[in-house]
Amino acid sequence: MWALQDVRLPTGAAADIVVEGDRIARLEAGAADGLGERIQCSGKLVLPGFIDGHVHLDKVLIRDELREHDGTLSGAIAAIHERKRQYTVEDVRTRARAVIEDSVRLGTTRLRSHVDVDTIGGLIPLEGVMAAAEDCADIASVQTIAFPQEGLLRDPGAYELMEAALEAGADVVGGMPHWEADVEAQREHVRLCFELATRFVRDIDMHVDETDDGGIRTLEMVADEALARGFLGRVCAGHVCSLAAADHEYADRVIEKCLRAGISIAANPVTNLVLQGRGDRGLVRRGTTRIGELRAAGVNVLFGQDCVKDGFYPFGRGSMLEVALISAHAAHLTNKSDLDFALRAVTEAPAQAMGLDDYGLRPGARADLQLLPVTSWAEAMRLQTPSEMVWFGGRLVAENRIESVLHRAD
Ligand SMILES: [Zn+2]
């Protein structure tokens, strides 16, 4: 048993945190009194380990090997094909492992990764990411999503590969209905995903309507299917950009359906800020979903890193602190409750979307913790200072020390 003494919680309250084994045993002022092993924290901020609820670990760090393209989603997908054909399990494993390790250094101890499942790469991306997850099992938990990036009907053979991916142990059923050729094919894509999820007893986490075209409306198909099947609280829809471009009547209707179906929305502003709005002149759209309206309606909204130096996005370093900051700019998050919402979007919200019941700053939760050299979440966002210490299941897994020296004239 050991303790963090005198930490600042995100609420502003002071407390001690006692850890026993891999769990938080006690969390209250004075709880560390008399314990032999104590880390004196002097009022520094403690947070639960961040969760990256939407990332693509199979594609990370390939940017330098791709040809240049027009910067759009479809341009990026096409540019990646050639590289995807050359994937080996070891190649994917090495890149994915590097980004998991970097994420852990910066306080993220749980990740949910989409992994391409299609007739170009077969199951190589999944095997690589699963191997990396295994390599990193001592420092982080990683879920995998079987993601038919090239479509199910558009890519004959992908459905059978999805079955094989789930048999091989992929944790979640992915999808990308808006990528299909027409509305009927989109609807069939959604139906097939739910059928797979039902048959293999998995949750669903799909890419939904990642386009500026307000006429693309597969989110409603997903919500309708979830409601019709009673598949409640088990679906996450990622990106959902076209919702911002659709008319308000549709938006109100579908947001209400999402709320009723317990659908989480993974808004990934970091990448959508650069991918969308490419065709606009003058007032260029942000390309993010209706984050404020979803939040106001009570829908569970999370922010993911999505991409790290791949065909879609040249930046990213597994920093959910950076993701929260960029997302705050995209979604006009500035006051106290806004910033609390941004914190929730990289902690409790992805935990809810992933159905984690052992997460958070509370007794009984797994002791995934991080100590930051600031006294508030607002200061953590503003200064972007990395965590001094990170724990995974009660074990210290990362430390960061930054030395900065200012040399003044006498
Ligand atoms: Zn994505």
CSV table of N, CA and C in Angstrom, one decimal, residues 283-364:
chain,number,residue,atom,x,y,z
A,283,LEU,N,-15.3,32.2,-46.0
A,283,LEU,CA,-15.6,31.6,-44.6
A,283,LEU,C,-15.5,30.1,-44.7
A,284,VAL,N,-14.3,29.6,-44.2
A,284,VAL,CA,-14.1,28.2,-44.3
A,284,VAL,C,-14.6,27.4,-43.1
A,285,ARG,N,-15.5,26.4,-43.4
A,285,ARG,CA,-16.1,25.7,-42.3
A,285,ARG,C,-15.0,24.9,-41.5
A,286,ARG,N,-15.4,24.7,-40.2
A,286,ARG,CA,-14.5,24.0,-39.3
A,286,ARG,C,-14.5,22.5,-39.5
A,287,GLY,N,-15.6,22.0,-40.0
A,287,GLY,CA,-15.7,20.6,-40.3
A,287,GLY,C,-16.0,19.7,-39.1
A,288,THR,N,-16.1,20.3,-37.9
A,288,THR,CA,-16.4,19.4,-36.8
A,288,THR,C,-17.9,19.2,-36.6
A,289,THR,N,-18.3,18.3,-35.8
A,289,THR,CA,-19.7,18.0,-35.6
A,289,THR,C,-20.3,19.1,-34.7
A,290,ARG,N,-21.6,19.0,-34.4
A,290,ARG,CA,-22.3,19.9,-33.6
A,290,ARG,C,-22.0,19.7,-32.1
A,291,ILE,N,-20.8,19.9,-31.7
A,291,ILE,CA,-20.3,19.6,-30.4
A,291,ILE,C,-21.1,20.3,-29.3
A,292,GLY,N,-21.4,21.6,-29.4
A,292,GLY,CA,-22.1,22.3,-28.4
A,292,GLY,C,-23.6,21.8,-28.3
A,293,GLU,N,-24.2,21.5,-29.4
A,293,GLU,CA,-25.6,21.1,-29.4
A,293,GLU,C,-25.7,19.6,-28.8
A,294,LEU,N,-24.7,18.8,-29.1
A,294,LEU,CA,-24.7,17.4,-28.6
A,294,LEU,C,-24.5,17.5,-27.1
A,295,ARG,N,-23.6,18.3,-26.7
A,295,ARG,CA,-23.3,18.5,-25.2
A,295,ARG,C,-24.6,19.0,-24.5
A,296,ALA,N,-25.2,20.0,-25.1
A,296,ALA,CA,-26.4,20.6,-24.4
A,296,ALA,C,-27.5,19.6,-24.3
A,297,ALA,N,-27.6,18.7,-25.3
A,297,ALA,CA,-28.7,17.7,-25.3
A,297,ALA,C,-28.4,16.6,-24.3
A,298,GLY,N,-27.1,16.5,-23.8
A,298,GLY,CA,-26.8,15.5,-22.9
A,298,GLY,C,-26.2,14.2,-23.5
A,299,VAL,N,-25.8,14.3,-24.8
A,299,VAL,CA,-25.1,13.2,-25.5
A,299,VAL,C,-23.7,13.1,-25.0
A,300,ASN,N,-23.2,11.9,-24.9
A,300,ASN,CA,-21.8,11.7,-24.4
A,300,ASN,C,-20.8,12.0,-25.5
A,301,VAL,N,-20.0,13.0,-25.4
A,301,VAL,CA,-19.1,13.4,-26.4
A,301,VAL,C,-17.6,13.3,-26.0
A,302,LEU,N,-16.9,12.6,-26.8
A,302,LEU,CA,-15.4,12.5,-26.5
A,302,LEU,C,-14.6,13.1,-27.6
A,303,PHE,N,-13.3,13.4,-27.3
A,303,PHE,CA,-12.4,13.8,-28.2
A,303,PHE,C,-11.2,12.8,-28.4
A,304,GLY,N,-10.9,12.4,-29.6
A,304,GLY,CA,-9.9,11.4,-29.8
A,304,GLY,C,-8.7,12.1,-30.6
A,305,GLN,N,-7.5,11.4,-30.5
A,305,GLN,CA,-6.4,11.9,-31.2
A,305,GLN,C,-6.6,11.6,-32.7
A,306,ASP,N,-7.2,10.4,-33.0
A,306,ASP,CA,-7.5,10.0,-34.4
A,306,ASP,C,-6.2,9.6,-35.1
A,307,CYS,N,-5.4,10.6,-35.4
A,307,CYS,CA,-4.3,10.3,-36.3
A,307,CYS,C,-2.9,10.8,-35.7
A,308,VAL,N,-1.9,10.1,-35.9
A,308,VAL,CA,-0.6,10.5,-35.6
A,308,VAL,C,0.3,10.3,-36.8
A,309,LYS,N,0.7,11.5,-37.4
A,309,LYS,CA,1.6,11.5,-38.5
A,309,LYS,C,1.3,10.4,-39.6
A,310,ASP,N,0.0,10.5,-40.1
A,310,ASP,CA,-0.3,9.5,-41.1
A,310,ASP,C,-0.8,10.3,-42.3
A,311,GLY,N,-1.5,9.6,-43.2
A,311,GLY,CA,-1.9,10.3,-44.5
A,311,GLY,C,-3.0,11.4,-44.3
A,312,PHE,N,-3.6,11.4,-43.1
A,312,PHE,CA,-4.7,12.3,-42.9
A,312,PHE,C,-4.2,13.6,-42.2
A,313,TYR,N,-3.2,13.4,-41.4
A,313,TYR,CA,-2.8,14.4,-40.4
A,313,TYR,C,-1.3,14.3,-40.1
A,314,PRO,N,-0.5,15.4,-40.4
A,314,PRO,CA,0.9,15.3,-40.2
A,314,PRO,C,1.5,15.4,-38.8
A,315,PHE,N,0.6,15.8,-37.9
A,315,PHE,CA,1.0,16.1,-36.5
A,315,PHE,C,0.6,14.9,-35.6
A,316,GLY,N,0.4,15.3,-34.3
A,316,GLY,CA,-0.1,14.3,-33.3
A,316,GLY,C,1.1,13.7,-32.6
A,317,ARG,N,1.0,13.5,-31.3
A,317,ARG,CA,2.0,12.8,-30.6
A,317,ARG,C,1.5,12.0,-29.4
A,318,GLY,N,0.2,11.7,-29.5
A,318,GLY,CA,-0.4,10.9,-28.4
A,318,GLY,C,-0.6,11.7,-27.1
A,319,SER,N,-0.7,13.0,-27.3
A,319,SER,CA,-1.0,13.9,-26.2
A,319,SER,C,-2.4,14.3,-26.1
A,320,MET,N,-3.2,13.7,-25.1
A,320,MET,CA,-4.6,14.1,-25.0
A,320,MET,C,-4.7,15.5,-24.4
A,321,LEU,N,-3.7,16.0,-23.8
A,321,LEU,CA,-3.7,17.4,-23.3
A,321,LEU,C,-3.7,18.3,-24.5
A,322,GLU,N,-2.9,18.0,-25.5
A,322,GLU,CA,-2.9,18.7,-26.8
A,322,GLU,C,-4.3,18.6,-27.5
A,323,VAL,N,-4.8,17.4,-27.5
A,323,VAL,CA,-6.1,17.1,-28.2
A,323,VAL,C,-7.2,18.0,-27.5
A,324,ALA,N,-7.1,18.0,-26.2
A,324,ALA,CA,-8.1,18.8,-25.5
A,324,ALA,C,-8.0,20.3,-25.8
A,325,LEU,N,-6.8,20.8,-25.9
A,325,LEU,CA,-6.5,22.2,-26.2
A,325,LEU,C,-7.0,22.5,-27.7
A,326,ILE,N,-6.6,21.7,-28.6
A,326,ILE,CA,-7.0,22.0,-30.0
A,326,ILE,C,-8.6,21.9,-30.1
A,327,SER,N,-9.1,20.9,-29.5
A,327,SER,CA,-10.6,20.7,-29.5
A,327,SER,C,-11.3,21.9,-28.9
A,328,ALA,N,-10.7,22.4,-27.8
A,328,ALA,CA,-11.3,23.6,-27.2
A,328,ALA,C,-11.4,24.8,-28.1
A,329,HIS,N,-10.3,25.0,-29.0
A,329,HIS,CA,-10.4,26.0,-30.0
A,329,HIS,C,-11.4,25.8,-31.0
A,330,ALA,N,-11.6,24.5,-31.4
A,330,ALA,CA,-12.5,24.2,-32.5
A,330,ALA,C,-14.0,24.4,-32.0
A,331,ALA,N,-14.2,24.1,-30.7
A,331,ALA,CA,-15.6,24.0,-30.2
A,331,ALA,C,-15.9,25.2,-29.2
A,332,HIS,N,-15.1,26.3,-29.3
A,332,HIS,CA,-15.4,27.5,-28.5
A,332,HIS,C,-15.5,27.1,-27.0
A,333,LEU,N,-14.6,26.4,-26.5
A,333,LEU,CA,-14.6,26.0,-25.1
A,333,LEU,C,-13.6,26.9,-24.3
A,334,THR,N,-14.2,27.8,-23.5
A,334,THR,CA,-13.3,28.8,-22.8
A,334,THR,C,-13.7,29.0,-21.3
A,335,ASN,N,-14.9,28.9,-20.9
A,335,ASN,CA,-15.2,29.1,-19.5
A,335,ASN,C,-15.0,27.9,-18.6
A,336,LYS,N,-15.2,28.0,-17.3
A,336,LYS,CA,-14.9,26.9,-16.4
A,336,LYS,C,-15.6,25.6,-16.8
A,337,SER,N,-16.9,25.7,-17.0
A,337,SER,CA,-17.7,24.5,-17.3
A,337,SER,C,-17.3,23.9,-18.7
A,338,ASP,N,-16.9,24.8,-19.6
A,338,ASP,CA,-16.4,24.4,-20.9
A,338,ASP,C,-15.1,23.5,-20.7
A,339,LEU,N,-14.2,24.0,-19.9
A,339,LEU,CA,-13.0,23.3,-19.7
A,339,LEU,C,-13.2,22.0,-19.0
A,340,ASP,N,-14.1,22.0,-18.0
A,340,ASP,CA,-14.5,20.7,-17.4
A,340,ASP,C,-15.0,19.7,-18.4
A,341,PHE,N,-15.8,20.3,-19.4
A,341,PHE,CA,-16.3,19.4,-20.5
A,341,PHE,C,-15.1,18.8,-21.3
A,342,ALA,N,-14.1,19.7,-21.6
A,342,ALA,CA,-13.0,19.2,-22.3
A,342,ALA,C,-12.2,18.1,-21.6
A,343,LEU,N,-12.1,18.3,-20.3
A,343,LEU,CA,-11.5,17.2,-19.5
A,343,LEU,C,-12.3,15.9,-19.5
A,344,ARG,N,-13.6,16.1,-19.4
A,344,ARG,CA,-14.4,14.9,-19.5
A,344,ARG,C,-14.3,14.2,-20.8
A,345,ALA,N,-14.1,15.0,-21.9
A,345,ALA,CA,-14.0,14.4,-23.2
A,345,ALA,C,-12.8,13.6,-23.5
A,346,VAL,N,-11.8,13.7,-22.6
A,346,VAL,CA,-10.6,12.8,-22.7
A,346,VAL,C,-10.4,11.9,-21.5
A,347,THR,N,-11.5,11.8,-20.7
A,347,THR,CA,-11.4,10.9,-19.5
A,347,THR,C,-12.7,10.1,-19.4
A,348,GLU,N,-13.7,10.7,-18.7
A,348,GLU,CA,-14.9,10.0,-18.4
A,348,GLU,C,-15.7,9.7,-19.6
A,349,ALA,N,-15.7,10.6,-20.6
A,349,ALA,CA,-16.6,10.3,-21.8
A,349,ALA,C,-16.1,9.1,-22.6
A,350,PRO,N,-14.8,9.0,-22.9
A,350,PRO,CA,-14.4,7.8,-23.6
A,350,PRO,C,-14.6,6.6,-22.7
A,351,ALA,N,-14.4,6.7,-21.4
A,351,ALA,CA,-14.6,5.6,-20.5
A,351,ALA,C,-16.1,5.1,-20.6
A,352,GLN,N,-17.0,6.0,-20.7
A,352,GLN,CA,-18.4,5.6,-20.8
A,352,GLN,C,-18.6,5.0,-22.2
A,353,ALA,N,-18.0,5.6,-23.3
A,353,ALA,CA,-18.2,5.0,-24.6
A,353,ALA,C,-17.7,3.6,-24.7
A,354,MET,N,-16.6,3.3,-23.9
A,354,MET,CA,-15.9,2.0,-24.0
A,354,MET,C,-16.5,1.1,-23.0
A,355,GLY,N,-17.5,1.5,-22.2
A,355,GLY,CA,-18.1,0.7,-21.2
A,355,GLY,C,-17.2,0.2,-20.1
A,356,LEU,N,-16.2,1.1,-19.7
A,356,LEU,CA,-15.3,0.8,-18.6
A,356,LEU,C,-16.0,1.0,-17.3
A,357,ASP,N,-16.0,0.0,-16.4
A,357,ASP,CA,-16.6,0.2,-15.1
A,357,ASP,C,-15.6,0.4,-14.0
A,358,ASP,N,-14.3,0.4,-14.3
A,358,ASP,CA,-13.3,0.5,-13.3
A,358,ASP,C,-12.4,1.7,-13.5
A,359,TYR,N,-13.0,2.8,-14.0
A,359,TYR,CA,-12.3,4.0,-14.4
A,359,TYR,C,-12.7,5.2,-13.5
A,360,GLY,N,-11.7,6.0,-13.2
A,360,GLY,CA,-12.0,7.3,-12.6
A,360,GLY,C,-11.3,7.5,-11.3
A,361,LEU,N,-11.4,8.7,-10.7
A,361,LEU,CA,-10.8,9.0,-9.4
A,361,LEU,C,-11.8,8.7,-8.3
A,362,ARG,N,-11.8,7.4,-7.9
A,362,ARG,CA,-12.8,7.0,-6.9
A,362,ARG,C,-12.3,5.7,-6.3
A,363,PRO,N,-12.6,5.4,-5.1
A,363,PRO,CA,-12.2,4.1,-4.5
A,363,PRO,C,-12.7,3.0,-5.3
A,364,GLY,N,-11.9,2.0,-5.5
A,364,GLY,CA,-12.4,0.8,-6.3
A,364,GLY,C,-12.0,0.8,-7.7
